[in-house]
Coordinates of C-alpha atoms and ligand atoms in Angstrom, one line a residue:
M1 CA -29.2 -61.4 18.0
F2 CA -31.7 -61.7 15.0
L3 CA -34.5 -60.5 17.1
E4 CA -36.2 -57.2 16.2
T5 CA -34.8 -54.3 18.2
K6 CA -38.3 -53.3 18.8
G7 CA -41.4 -53.0 17.2
T8 CA -43.9 -51.1 19.0
S9 CA -46.0 -48.3 17.9
D10 CA -44.5 -45.5 19.9
W11 CA -43.7 -42.4 17.7
W12 CA -39.7 -42.4 18.8
D13 CA -39.4 -46.0 17.5
G14 CA -36.9 -45.3 14.9
A15 CA -37.7 -41.8 14.7
C16 CA -35.3 -39.3 13.5
V17 CA -34.9 -36.3 15.5
Y18 CA -33.5 -32.8 14.6
Q19 CA -31.7 -30.6 17.3
I20 CA -32.5 -27.1 17.0
Y21 CA -30.6 -24.4 19.0
P22 CA -32.9 -21.5 18.7
R23 CA -30.4 -18.6 19.0
S24 CA -29.0 -20.1 15.7
F25 CA -31.9 -21.2 13.5
Y26 CA -33.8 -18.4 11.9
D27 CA -34.2 -14.6 13.2
S28 CA -37.9 -13.5 12.2
D29 CA -37.9 -10.0 14.2
S30 CA -34.3 -8.8 13.0
D31 CA -32.6 -8.8 16.3
G32 CA -29.9 -10.9 15.3
V33 CA -31.1 -13.9 17.5
G34 CA -33.0 -16.8 16.4
D35 CA -36.8 -17.3 17.6
L36 CA -39.8 -19.6 18.0
R37 CA -41.7 -17.6 15.4
G38 CA -38.2 -18.4 13.4
I39 CA -38.6 -21.7 14.1
I40 CA -42.4 -21.9 12.7
K41 CA -41.2 -19.9 9.4
K42 CA -39.1 -22.8 8.7
L43 CA -40.5 -25.9 9.4
D44 CA -41.7 -26.7 6.0
Y45 CA -37.8 -27.0 5.3
L46 CA -38.0 -29.6 8.2
A47 CA -41.2 -31.7 7.1
G48 CA -44.6 -31.7 5.8
K49 CA -43.7 -31.0 2.3
P50 CA -42.1 -33.3 -0.6
E51 CA -39.1 -31.2 -0.9
S52 CA -38.6 -31.1 3.1
L53 CA -35.9 -32.9 5.0
G54 CA -38.3 -35.2 6.3
I55 CA -37.4 -35.6 10.1
N56 CA -40.0 -36.6 12.7
A57 CA -39.2 -34.5 15.2
I58 CA -37.6 -31.7 16.9
W59 CA -35.9 -31.1 20.2
I60 CA -35.3 -27.3 21.1
S61 CA -32.7 -26.3 23.1
P62 CA -34.0 -24.1 26.0
F63 CA -36.0 -21.0 25.3
Y64 CA -37.1 -19.9 29.0
P65 CA -36.7 -16.7 30.4
S66 CA -33.2 -16.4 31.6
P67 CA -30.1 -14.1 32.0
L68 CA -28.5 -16.1 29.4
A69 CA -25.3 -16.6 31.6
D70 CA -25.5 -20.2 29.7
F71 CA -27.4 -19.3 27.0
G72 CA -30.6 -20.7 28.4
Y73 CA -29.4 -23.6 30.3
D74 CA -29.7 -21.0 33.2
V75 CA -33.6 -20.6 33.7
S76 CA -35.2 -17.9 35.8
D77 CA -38.9 -18.9 35.1
Y78 CA -39.7 -22.6 34.2
R79 CA -43.0 -21.7 33.0
G80 CA -42.2 -19.0 30.8
I81 CA -40.7 -17.9 27.2
D82 CA -37.9 -15.1 27.3
P83 CA -39.1 -12.3 25.3
L84 CA -35.8 -12.5 23.2
F85 CA -37.2 -15.8 21.8
G86 CA -41.1 -14.9 21.6
S87 CA -44.1 -15.5 23.8
M88 CA -46.2 -18.5 25.0
V89 CA -48.8 -17.7 21.9
D90 CA -45.8 -18.5 19.7
F91 CA -44.8 -21.6 21.5
D92 CA -48.3 -22.7 21.3
R93 CA -48.5 -22.0 17.7
L94 CA -45.3 -23.7 17.2
V95 CA -46.5 -26.9 18.6
Q96 CA -49.4 -26.9 16.8
E97 CA -47.5 -26.1 13.4
A98 CA -45.2 -29.1 14.1
H99 CA -48.0 -31.6 14.9
L100 CA -49.9 -30.2 11.5
R101 CA -46.9 -31.3 9.8
G102 CA -46.3 -34.6 11.8
V103 CA -43.2 -33.3 13.5
R104 CA -43.4 -34.1 17.5
V105 CA -42.0 -31.6 19.7
I106 CA -39.1 -32.2 22.3
I107 CA -38.1 -29.6 24.8
D108 CA -35.0 -29.3 27.1
F109 CA -35.6 -29.5 30.7
V110 CA -33.2 -28.1 33.1
P111 CA -33.8 -29.8 36.5
N112 CA -30.0 -29.6 37.9
H113 CA -29.9 -26.0 38.6
S114 CA -31.5 -23.1 37.9
S115 CA -30.3 -19.5 37.2
N116 CA -29.1 -17.0 40.3
Q117 CA -32.0 -14.9 39.2
H118 CA -34.4 -17.7 39.5
T119 CA -37.0 -16.2 42.5
W120 CA -36.4 -19.1 44.4
F121 CA -32.8 -18.7 44.6
K122 CA -33.4 -15.0 45.8
E123 CA -35.6 -16.2 48.2
S124 CA -33.1 -18.9 49.4
L125 CA -30.2 -16.2 49.7
S126 CA -32.3 -14.1 51.9
G127 CA -31.3 -16.4 54.9
R128 CA -31.0 -19.9 56.4
E129 CA -34.5 -19.6 57.8
S130 CA -35.9 -19.0 54.1
P131 CA -38.6 -21.8 53.2
K132 CA -36.6 -22.0 49.9
R133 CA -33.0 -22.3 51.5
N134 CA -33.3 -26.2 51.1
W135 CA -34.3 -25.8 47.3
Y136 CA -30.6 -25.2 46.9
V137 CA -27.2 -26.9 48.3
W138 CA -26.1 -25.0 51.4
K139 CA -23.1 -26.1 53.3
D140 CA -21.1 -24.6 55.9
P141 CA -17.3 -23.7 55.5
K142 CA -14.9 -26.0 56.9
P143 CA -13.3 -24.7 60.1
D144 CA -10.7 -23.1 58.1
G145 CA -12.9 -21.4 56.2
S146 CA -12.5 -23.5 52.7
P147 CA -15.3 -24.7 50.8
P148 CA -17.0 -28.1 52.1
N149 CA -15.2 -30.6 50.0
N150 CA -13.2 -30.7 46.7
W151 CA -16.1 -30.7 44.3
M152 CA -15.4 -29.1 40.8
S153 CA -17.4 -27.3 38.8
V154 CA -17.8 -28.4 35.2
F155 CA -16.8 -25.3 34.1
G156 CA -13.7 -25.1 36.1
G157 CA -12.5 -24.2 39.4
S158 CA -14.5 -25.0 42.9
A159 CA -18.3 -25.9 42.6
W160 CA -18.7 -23.9 45.9
E161 CA -19.4 -20.0 45.9
F162 CA -19.0 -18.3 49.3
E163 CA -22.1 -16.2 50.2
E164 CA -21.2 -13.3 52.9
S165 CA -24.3 -12.8 54.5
S166 CA -25.2 -16.4 55.3
Q167 CA -21.5 -17.2 56.0
Q168 CA -22.2 -20.4 53.8
Y169 CA -21.3 -21.8 50.6
Y170 CA -23.7 -22.9 48.0
L171 CA -23.0 -25.5 45.3
H172 CA -23.1 -24.8 41.5
T173 CA -22.0 -27.7 39.3
F174 CA -21.8 -25.4 36.3
L175 CA -21.6 -21.3 36.5
K176 CA -22.0 -19.8 40.0
Q177 CA -25.0 -18.2 38.1
Q178 CA -26.4 -21.4 37.9
P179 CA -27.2 -23.0 41.6
D180 CA -27.7 -26.3 41.9
L181 CA -31.2 -27.2 42.9
N182 CA -31.7 -30.0 45.8
W183 CA -33.4 -32.8 44.6
D184 CA -33.3 -34.8 48.1
N185 CA -35.9 -31.7 48.5
Q186 CA -39.3 -33.1 48.5
D187 CA -40.9 -29.9 47.6
L188 CA -38.7 -29.2 45.1
R189 CA -39.2 -32.6 43.1
K190 CA -42.9 -32.1 43.6
E191 CA -42.7 -28.1 42.2
M192 CA -40.3 -29.8 39.3
K193 CA -42.8 -32.4 38.2
E194 CA -45.6 -29.9 38.3
I195 CA -43.5 -28.1 35.5
M196 CA -43.1 -31.3 33.4
K197 CA -47.1 -31.2 33.7
F198 CA -47.2 -27.9 32.7
W199 CA -45.3 -28.5 29.4
L200 CA -46.9 -32.0 28.7
E201 CA -50.3 -30.4 28.9
K202 CA -49.2 -28.0 26.2
G203 CA -49.0 -30.9 23.8
V204 CA -45.1 -31.4 24.0
D205 CA -44.1 -34.8 23.3
G206 CA -40.9 -35.1 24.7
L207 CA -38.2 -33.7 27.5
R208 CA -34.4 -33.9 26.9
I209 CA -33.4 -34.0 30.4
D210 CA -30.2 -32.1 31.0
A211 CA -27.2 -32.8 33.0
V212 CA -28.6 -35.6 34.9
S213 CA -25.8 -37.0 36.6
W214 CA -25.6 -34.6 39.1
L215 CA -29.2 -34.7 40.6
S216 CA -28.4 -37.1 43.2
K217 CA -25.0 -36.4 45.4
D218 CA -22.9 -38.6 48.1
L219 CA -25.6 -38.2 50.9
Q220 CA -22.3 -37.2 53.1
F221 CA -20.7 -35.0 51.1
R222 CA -17.7 -36.8 50.8
D223 CA -14.7 -35.7 48.7
D224 CA -14.4 -36.9 44.8
P225 CA -11.2 -39.0 44.6
V226 CA -8.3 -38.3 42.2
N227 CA -8.7 -39.5 38.7
P228 CA -5.3 -41.6 38.3
R229 CA -5.5 -41.3 34.6
Y230 CA -5.6 -37.5 34.1
R231 CA -3.4 -36.2 31.9
E232 CA -2.1 -32.8 32.7
N233 CA -2.8 -30.0 29.6
I234 CA -4.7 -32.8 27.6
D235 CA -7.6 -33.7 29.4
D236 CA -10.4 -31.0 31.0
S237 CA -9.4 -29.9 34.3
Y238 CA -12.7 -31.1 35.6
H239 CA -11.5 -34.7 35.0
K240 CA -8.8 -34.0 37.6
L241 CA -11.3 -36.0 39.7
L242 CA -13.4 -38.7 39.3
H243 CA -16.9 -37.5 40.3
T244 CA -18.1 -40.5 42.1
C245 CA -19.3 -38.5 45.3
S246 CA -20.5 -35.4 43.4
S247 CA -22.4 -37.1 40.9
Q248 CA -24.6 -40.5 39.9
G249 CA -25.4 -40.5 43.6
S250 CA -27.6 -43.4 44.9
K251 CA -31.1 -41.7 44.6
L252 CA -30.3 -40.7 41.0
F253 CA -32.5 -43.4 39.2
D254 CA -35.4 -42.7 42.2
Y255 CA -35.6 -39.1 41.1
L256 CA -35.6 -40.2 36.9
N257 CA -38.6 -42.6 37.6
E258 CA -40.4 -40.1 39.3
M259 CA -40.0 -37.9 36.4
I260 CA -40.7 -40.8 34.1
D261 CA -44.1 -41.3 36.3
V262 CA -45.2 -38.2 35.2
C263 CA -44.7 -38.8 31.9
R264 CA -46.6 -42.1 32.1
G265 CA -49.5 -40.0 33.5
Y266 CA -50.2 -39.2 29.8
E267 CA -50.2 -40.9 26.2
N268 CA -47.0 -41.1 24.5
K269 CA -44.6 -39.1 26.0
F270 CA -40.6 -39.7 25.9
M271 CA -37.7 -38.9 27.8
I272 CA -34.1 -38.9 26.9
T273 CA -31.0 -38.4 29.4
E274 CA -28.4 -36.4 29.1
A275 CA -25.6 -38.1 31.0
Y276 CA -21.8 -38.4 29.9
P277 CA -19.5 -41.3 31.3
D278 CA -17.2 -40.1 33.8
V279 CA -14.8 -42.4 32.1
Q280 CA -14.8 -42.9 28.0
G281 CA -16.3 -46.1 26.9
E282 CA -17.5 -47.1 29.8
I283 CA -20.5 -49.3 28.6
S284 CA -21.8 -49.9 31.9
H285 CA -22.5 -46.5 32.7
Y286 CA -25.2 -46.2 29.7
L287 CA -26.4 -49.5 30.7
K288 CA -27.6 -48.5 34.2
Y289 CA -29.8 -45.9 32.6
Y290 CA -31.5 -48.8 30.9
Q291 CA -31.7 -51.4 33.4
R292 CA -32.8 -49.0 36.4
L293 CA -35.3 -47.1 34.3
N294 CA -38.2 -47.6 32.5
H295 CA -36.8 -47.9 28.6
N296 CA -40.1 -48.1 27.4
I297 CA -40.1 -44.3 27.9
C298 CA -36.7 -43.1 28.7
I299 CA -33.6 -43.6 26.7
P300 CA -30.0 -42.2 27.3
F301 CA -28.4 -40.1 24.8
N302 CA -24.9 -42.4 24.0
F303 CA -22.1 -40.1 23.4
E304 CA -19.2 -42.1 22.3
C305 CA -19.3 -41.8 18.9
I306 CA -18.7 -37.8 19.4
S307 CA -15.4 -38.9 20.7
F308 CA -14.1 -41.7 18.6
P309 CA -11.4 -41.3 16.1
W310 CA -12.8 -42.0 12.8
D311 CA -11.9 -45.4 12.6
A312 CA -13.8 -48.8 11.2
G313 CA -12.4 -50.7 13.8
T314 CA -13.3 -48.8 16.8
Y315 CA -16.6 -47.9 15.5
K316 CA -17.8 -51.5 14.8
N317 CA -16.1 -52.9 18.2
F318 CA -18.1 -50.4 20.2
V319 CA -21.6 -50.8 18.2
D320 CA -21.3 -54.6 18.4
L321 CA -20.5 -54.6 22.1
F322 CA -23.3 -52.1 22.9
Q323 CA -26.1 -53.7 20.6
E324 CA -25.2 -57.2 21.9
A325 CA -25.7 -55.5 25.6
L326 CA -28.9 -54.0 25.0
L327 CA -32.1 -56.3 25.1
P328 CA -34.8 -56.6 22.6
G329 CA -37.0 -53.4 23.3
Q330 CA -34.0 -51.4 24.2
P331 CA -33.3 -48.7 21.2
A332 CA -29.8 -46.9 21.7
I333 CA -29.4 -42.8 20.8
Y334 CA -25.7 -42.7 19.3
N335 CA -25.4 -39.3 19.3
M336 CA -22.9 -37.8 16.9
G337 CA -23.1 -34.0 17.4
N338 CA -24.6 -31.4 19.7
H339 CA -24.4 -27.7 20.8
D340 CA -21.6 -28.8 23.2
K341 CA -19.3 -30.3 20.5
S342 CA -17.3 -29.7 17.6
R343 CA -19.1 -30.4 14.7
L344 CA -19.1 -33.6 12.7
A345 CA -17.8 -32.0 9.5
S346 CA -14.9 -30.3 11.4
R347 CA -14.2 -33.4 13.7
L348 CA -14.1 -35.9 10.6
G349 CA -13.5 -33.9 7.6
R350 CA -16.5 -33.3 5.2
D351 CA -15.6 -36.5 3.2
S352 CA -16.0 -38.6 6.2
A353 CA -19.3 -36.8 7.6
K354 CA -21.2 -37.9 4.8
T355 CA -20.0 -41.6 5.6
A356 CA -21.1 -40.6 9.1
A357 CA -24.3 -39.5 8.1
M358 CA -25.1 -42.7 6.4
L359 CA -23.8 -44.7 9.5
L360 CA -26.0 -42.4 11.8
L361 CA -29.0 -42.9 9.7
S362 CA -28.6 -47.0 9.4
L363 CA -27.6 -47.9 13.2
P364 CA -30.4 -49.0 15.4
G365 CA -32.2 -46.7 17.6
I366 CA -33.0 -43.0 17.4
P367 CA -30.8 -40.9 15.3
F368 CA -30.4 -37.3 16.3
I369 CA -29.1 -34.7 13.5
Y370 CA -27.7 -31.4 15.0
Y371 CA -29.4 -28.3 13.0
G372 CA -26.4 -27.5 9.9
D373 CA -25.3 -31.1 9.9
E374 CA -27.1 -31.8 7.1
I375 CA -25.6 -29.1 5.2
G376 CA -22.0 -30.0 5.9
M377 CA -21.6 -27.0 8.2
Q378 CA -18.2 -26.6 10.1
D379 CA -17.1 -25.1 13.1
V380 CA -16.4 -21.3 12.8
Y381 CA -13.7 -19.5 14.2
I382 CA -14.5 -16.9 16.8
P383 CA -12.3 -14.3 17.3
K384 CA -11.9 -13.7 21.4
N385 CA -13.9 -10.3 21.2
K386 CA -16.9 -11.8 19.7
A387 CA -17.0 -15.3 22.0
K388 CA -19.9 -15.6 24.0
D389 CA -19.8 -19.1 25.7
P390 CA -18.7 -18.8 29.4
F391 CA -16.9 -21.9 29.1
T392 CA -13.5 -22.6 27.6
T393 CA -11.6 -25.8 27.0
P394 CA -7.8 -25.8 27.2
E395 CA -7.4 -24.9 24.0
G396 CA -9.2 -21.7 24.5
V397 CA -11.9 -22.8 22.6
G398 CA -15.6 -22.6 23.8
R399 CA -18.6 -24.2 22.3
D400 CA -19.4 -20.9 20.1
P401 CA -17.9 -22.5 17.0
S402 CA -20.9 -25.3 16.6
R403 CA -23.3 -22.8 17.8
T404 CA -23.1 -20.3 14.5
P405 CA -26.1 -19.1 12.5
M406 CA -27.6 -21.4 10.1
Q407 CA -26.6 -21.0 6.7
W408 CA -29.9 -20.6 4.6
N409 CA -28.8 -18.6 1.6
E410 CA -25.8 -16.7 -0.2
Y411 CA -27.6 -13.6 0.7
M412 CA -26.8 -11.1 3.5
N413 CA -25.9 -12.6 6.7
A414 CA -26.7 -16.4 5.0
G415 CA -30.6 -15.2 5.4
F416 CA -30.5 -16.0 8.6
S417 CA -31.3 -12.3 9.7
T418 CA -31.5 -9.1 8.3
T419 CA -29.2 -7.5 11.1
E420 CA -25.5 -8.9 12.5
P421 CA -26.0 -12.2 13.7
W422 CA -25.3 -12.7 17.7
L423 CA -22.2 -14.9 16.6
P424 CA -20.0 -14.6 13.6
L425 CA -21.1 -16.5 10.4
S426 CA -18.8 -18.8 8.4
T427 CA -16.9 -17.4 5.8
D428 CA -18.1 -20.2 3.7
Y429 CA -21.8 -19.7 3.9
K430 CA -21.6 -18.6 0.2
Q431 CA -21.1 -21.8 -0.9
C432 CA -22.2 -23.8 1.8
N433 CA -26.0 -23.1 2.2
V434 CA -29.8 -24.8 2.1
E435 CA -30.4 -23.0 -1.2
S436 CA -27.2 -24.0 -2.9
E437 CA -27.1 -27.4 -1.5
S438 CA -30.7 -28.1 -2.9
R439 CA -29.0 -27.3 -6.2
Y440 CA -26.5 -29.8 -7.1
N441 CA -26.7 -33.4 -6.8
E442 CA -24.0 -34.6 -4.7
S443 CA -24.4 -32.4 -1.9
F444 CA -25.1 -32.8 1.9
L445 CA -28.5 -31.9 1.6
N446 CA -29.7 -34.0 -0.6
L447 CA -27.6 -37.2 0.8
Y448 CA -29.3 -36.6 4.0
K449 CA -32.6 -36.6 2.3
D450 CA -32.1 -39.7 0.6
L451 CA -31.0 -41.3 4.0
I452 CA -34.0 -40.1 6.0
A453 CA -36.6 -40.9 3.4
F454 CA -34.9 -44.5 2.8
R455 CA -35.6 -44.8 6.5
K456 CA -38.9 -43.6 6.3
Q457 CA -39.9 -46.4 4.1
S458 CA -37.6 -49.0 5.6
T459 CA -38.5 -50.8 8.6
V460 CA -35.6 -52.8 8.7
L461 CA -33.5 -49.7 9.1
R462 CA -35.8 -48.2 11.9
V463 CA -36.3 -51.7 13.7
G464 CA -34.6 -54.4 12.5
A465 CA -31.9 -56.6 14.0
Y466 CA -28.1 -55.6 13.5
Q467 CA -25.3 -57.6 12.8
S468 CA -21.9 -56.5 11.9
L469 CA -19.5 -58.1 8.8
E470 CA -16.1 -58.6 8.8
L471 CA -15.0 -56.9 5.9
G472 CA -11.5 -55.2 6.2
K473 CA -9.6 -53.0 8.1
N474 CA -11.2 -50.0 6.9
I475 CA -14.7 -51.0 6.3
Y476 CA -17.1 -51.2 8.7
G477 CA -20.2 -53.1 7.5
F478 CA -23.3 -54.5 9.0
V479 CA -27.0 -56.1 8.2
R480 CA -30.0 -54.6 9.2
E481 CA -33.0 -57.3 9.0
N482 CA -36.2 -58.6 9.7
L483 CA -38.2 -61.7 8.5
T484 CA -39.1 -60.4 5.1
D485 CA -36.4 -57.6 4.4
K486 CA -32.8 -57.0 4.5
V487 CA -30.6 -54.0 3.9
T488 CA -26.4 -54.1 4.1
V489 CA -24.8 -50.7 4.9
V490 CA -21.2 -51.0 3.7
L491 CA -18.8 -47.8 4.9
N492 CA -15.4 -47.1 3.7
F493 CA -13.7 -45.3 6.3
S494 CA -10.5 -44.7 4.4
N495 CA -9.9 -41.9 1.6
E496 CA -9.0 -44.4 -1.0
T497 CA -10.6 -46.9 -3.3
E498 CA -11.4 -50.3 -1.8
I499 CA -12.1 -53.5 -3.1
I500 CA -14.0 -55.7 -0.9
D501 CA -14.7 -59.4 -1.7
S502 CA -17.1 -61.1 0.4
K503 CA -20.2 -63.6 0.0
A504 CA -22.1 -61.5 2.1
L505 CA -21.9 -58.6 -0.7
K506 CA -25.3 -59.6 -3.0
G507 CA -27.9 -57.5 -4.2
R508 CA -27.9 -54.4 -5.6
V509 CA -26.7 -51.1 -4.1
V510 CA -29.7 -48.6 -3.8
L511 CA -27.9 -45.5 -2.4
S512 CA -24.4 -44.1 -2.1
T513 CA -23.1 -41.4 -0.6
Y514 CA -22.2 -39.9 -4.0
R515 CA -25.7 -40.3 -4.9
D516 CA -24.8 -42.0 -8.3
I517 CA -25.3 -45.5 -8.5
G518 CA -28.1 -46.8 -11.0
S519 CA -30.6 -49.0 -9.0
N520 CA -29.5 -52.3 -10.9
F521 CA -26.1 -52.4 -10.5
N522 CA -25.9 -56.0 -9.4
L523 CA -23.5 -57.5 -6.9
N524 CA -21.8 -61.0 -6.6
G525 CA -19.6 -61.3 -3.5
H526 CA -17.3 -58.0 -5.0
L527 CA -17.6 -54.4 -4.3
K528 CA -15.9 -51.6 -5.2
L529 CA -16.2 -48.5 -2.9
R530 CA -14.5 -45.1 -3.8
P531 CA -13.0 -43.2 -1.0
H532 CA -15.5 -42.3 2.0
E533 CA -18.0 -44.2 0.3
G534 CA -20.9 -45.8 1.8
V535 CA -23.9 -47.7 0.3
F536 CA -27.1 -49.4 1.1
I537 CA -27.3 -52.9 -0.3
A538 CA -30.6 -54.4 -1.1
P539 CA -31.5 -58.0 -2.3
S540 CA -32.0 -58.3 -5.7
Ligands
LIG601 C1 -25.8 -29.6 29.4 C2 -26.0 -28.6 28.0 C3 -25.1 -27.7 28.2 C4 -25.2 -27.1 29.4 C5 -24.9 -27.7 30.6 C6 -25.5 -26.9 32.1 O1 -24.5 -30.4 29.0 O2 -26.0 -29.5 27.1 O3 -25.0 -26.7 26.8 O4 -24.1 -25.7 29.7 O5 -26.0 -28.9 30.8 O6 -26.9 -26.8 31.7
LIG602 MG1 -35.0 -12.7 16.7

């Protein structure tokens, strides 16, 4: 258990990654939509200056040409930049400027589906004989004319769309404007790998691979079984079925390994896969990605922490199990927020969101920070007439609330744009913005800066061993250590003061989520934590 989790010199080892949703980061050309030049303008905020946040890498959600049916996750040209976001010259400069500041660049790669406006799909539509026909998934109707099987779209309804002229259905796991590419077709795979090379040769350091679960399907296209645990009106309708046939097919890891081989043709390239388990909490789902793929290069996101209730025991049990299951050299990526989920500060409340920030930045592995979480941004109420996201949950909300413009200052449009932004701003932006957060001591932003800086200088936080402590019902505590150093992390999950007596708590508090602990505070097996407080303890 006390083996170090890694210890190689890969840049992603313990690195801190910042996710940018480019539409909402910074608008440089006053059209209300964030863009690549906007990201360049804000790089100093992220890294390279003493006052920067201090992150090591950025992951930029899609910026490719796209009809934007799913806001860029419907790509119509895999080798281009949508004019809305800028040009290839801007992209090259972005990579160069990021690298100058020591920031690695990870881009989103969307291999499972293209846009229906991609020339490949248009060719594919032209008839059964088209050379691109098999780059997508076409099937005959059942004898009664109904879809080939019961597969569902993640966004609701059947995953099949009937196409009149050829009298066949095509498959779309997401919107009907996002037809699934057929990875069983060798030519398609070859072209997708060429596209990966195109970006890697531009100097991109890593790829976040979108929606990988569906890259391989049941070869016989059998029906998905019914999910016996589905809760009507509670669960998303997609979970009516278990997706054992429509996803996670037998070739999945072969295809991902082919992508990994492309990365291995270069130095220092990294991949992260996006695959939610069909059944929540299923550790074996994640472990397959470690076991079947080259984890020196490719690591799966772990999404469990996004849906857990804020309960110390739940987190402790899960992380214990997961860390125990990982072998040395297999880092975790515990994800706590992204562009598809409700924001951290809204899910947990602002106080607990600080405790969660400390947890995220002190767990083993590679922390990903979703833009705006570092200033405590919350989900924004979006009136129906302003809604943009095509996907809506049973509660009638889409993913817009967590995709609103970054709040830079208290002035017009929160300093995001000089014109009305594409999504409404939060009403709290006058209080919650980068400038105001920089000014007051106990802010989210200052805490994130402290945590990131601490992690940067602390080998044990980045790659040390993990061992949890038994400290009481509301407390999650763990030790990160190696042969020469040790940091003890203690987090109060409750909104009450907690007094903890444990021989394990010796040394001095070096960082508190309240940001007001003197460095010579001495503990002797006794610690008092304020509501929601988290602390780092170092040996005295
Ligand atoms: C992933 C993306 C999500 C997108 C979907 C389809 O889950 O994170 O935003 O809608 O894939 O590409
Ligand atoms: Mg713009």
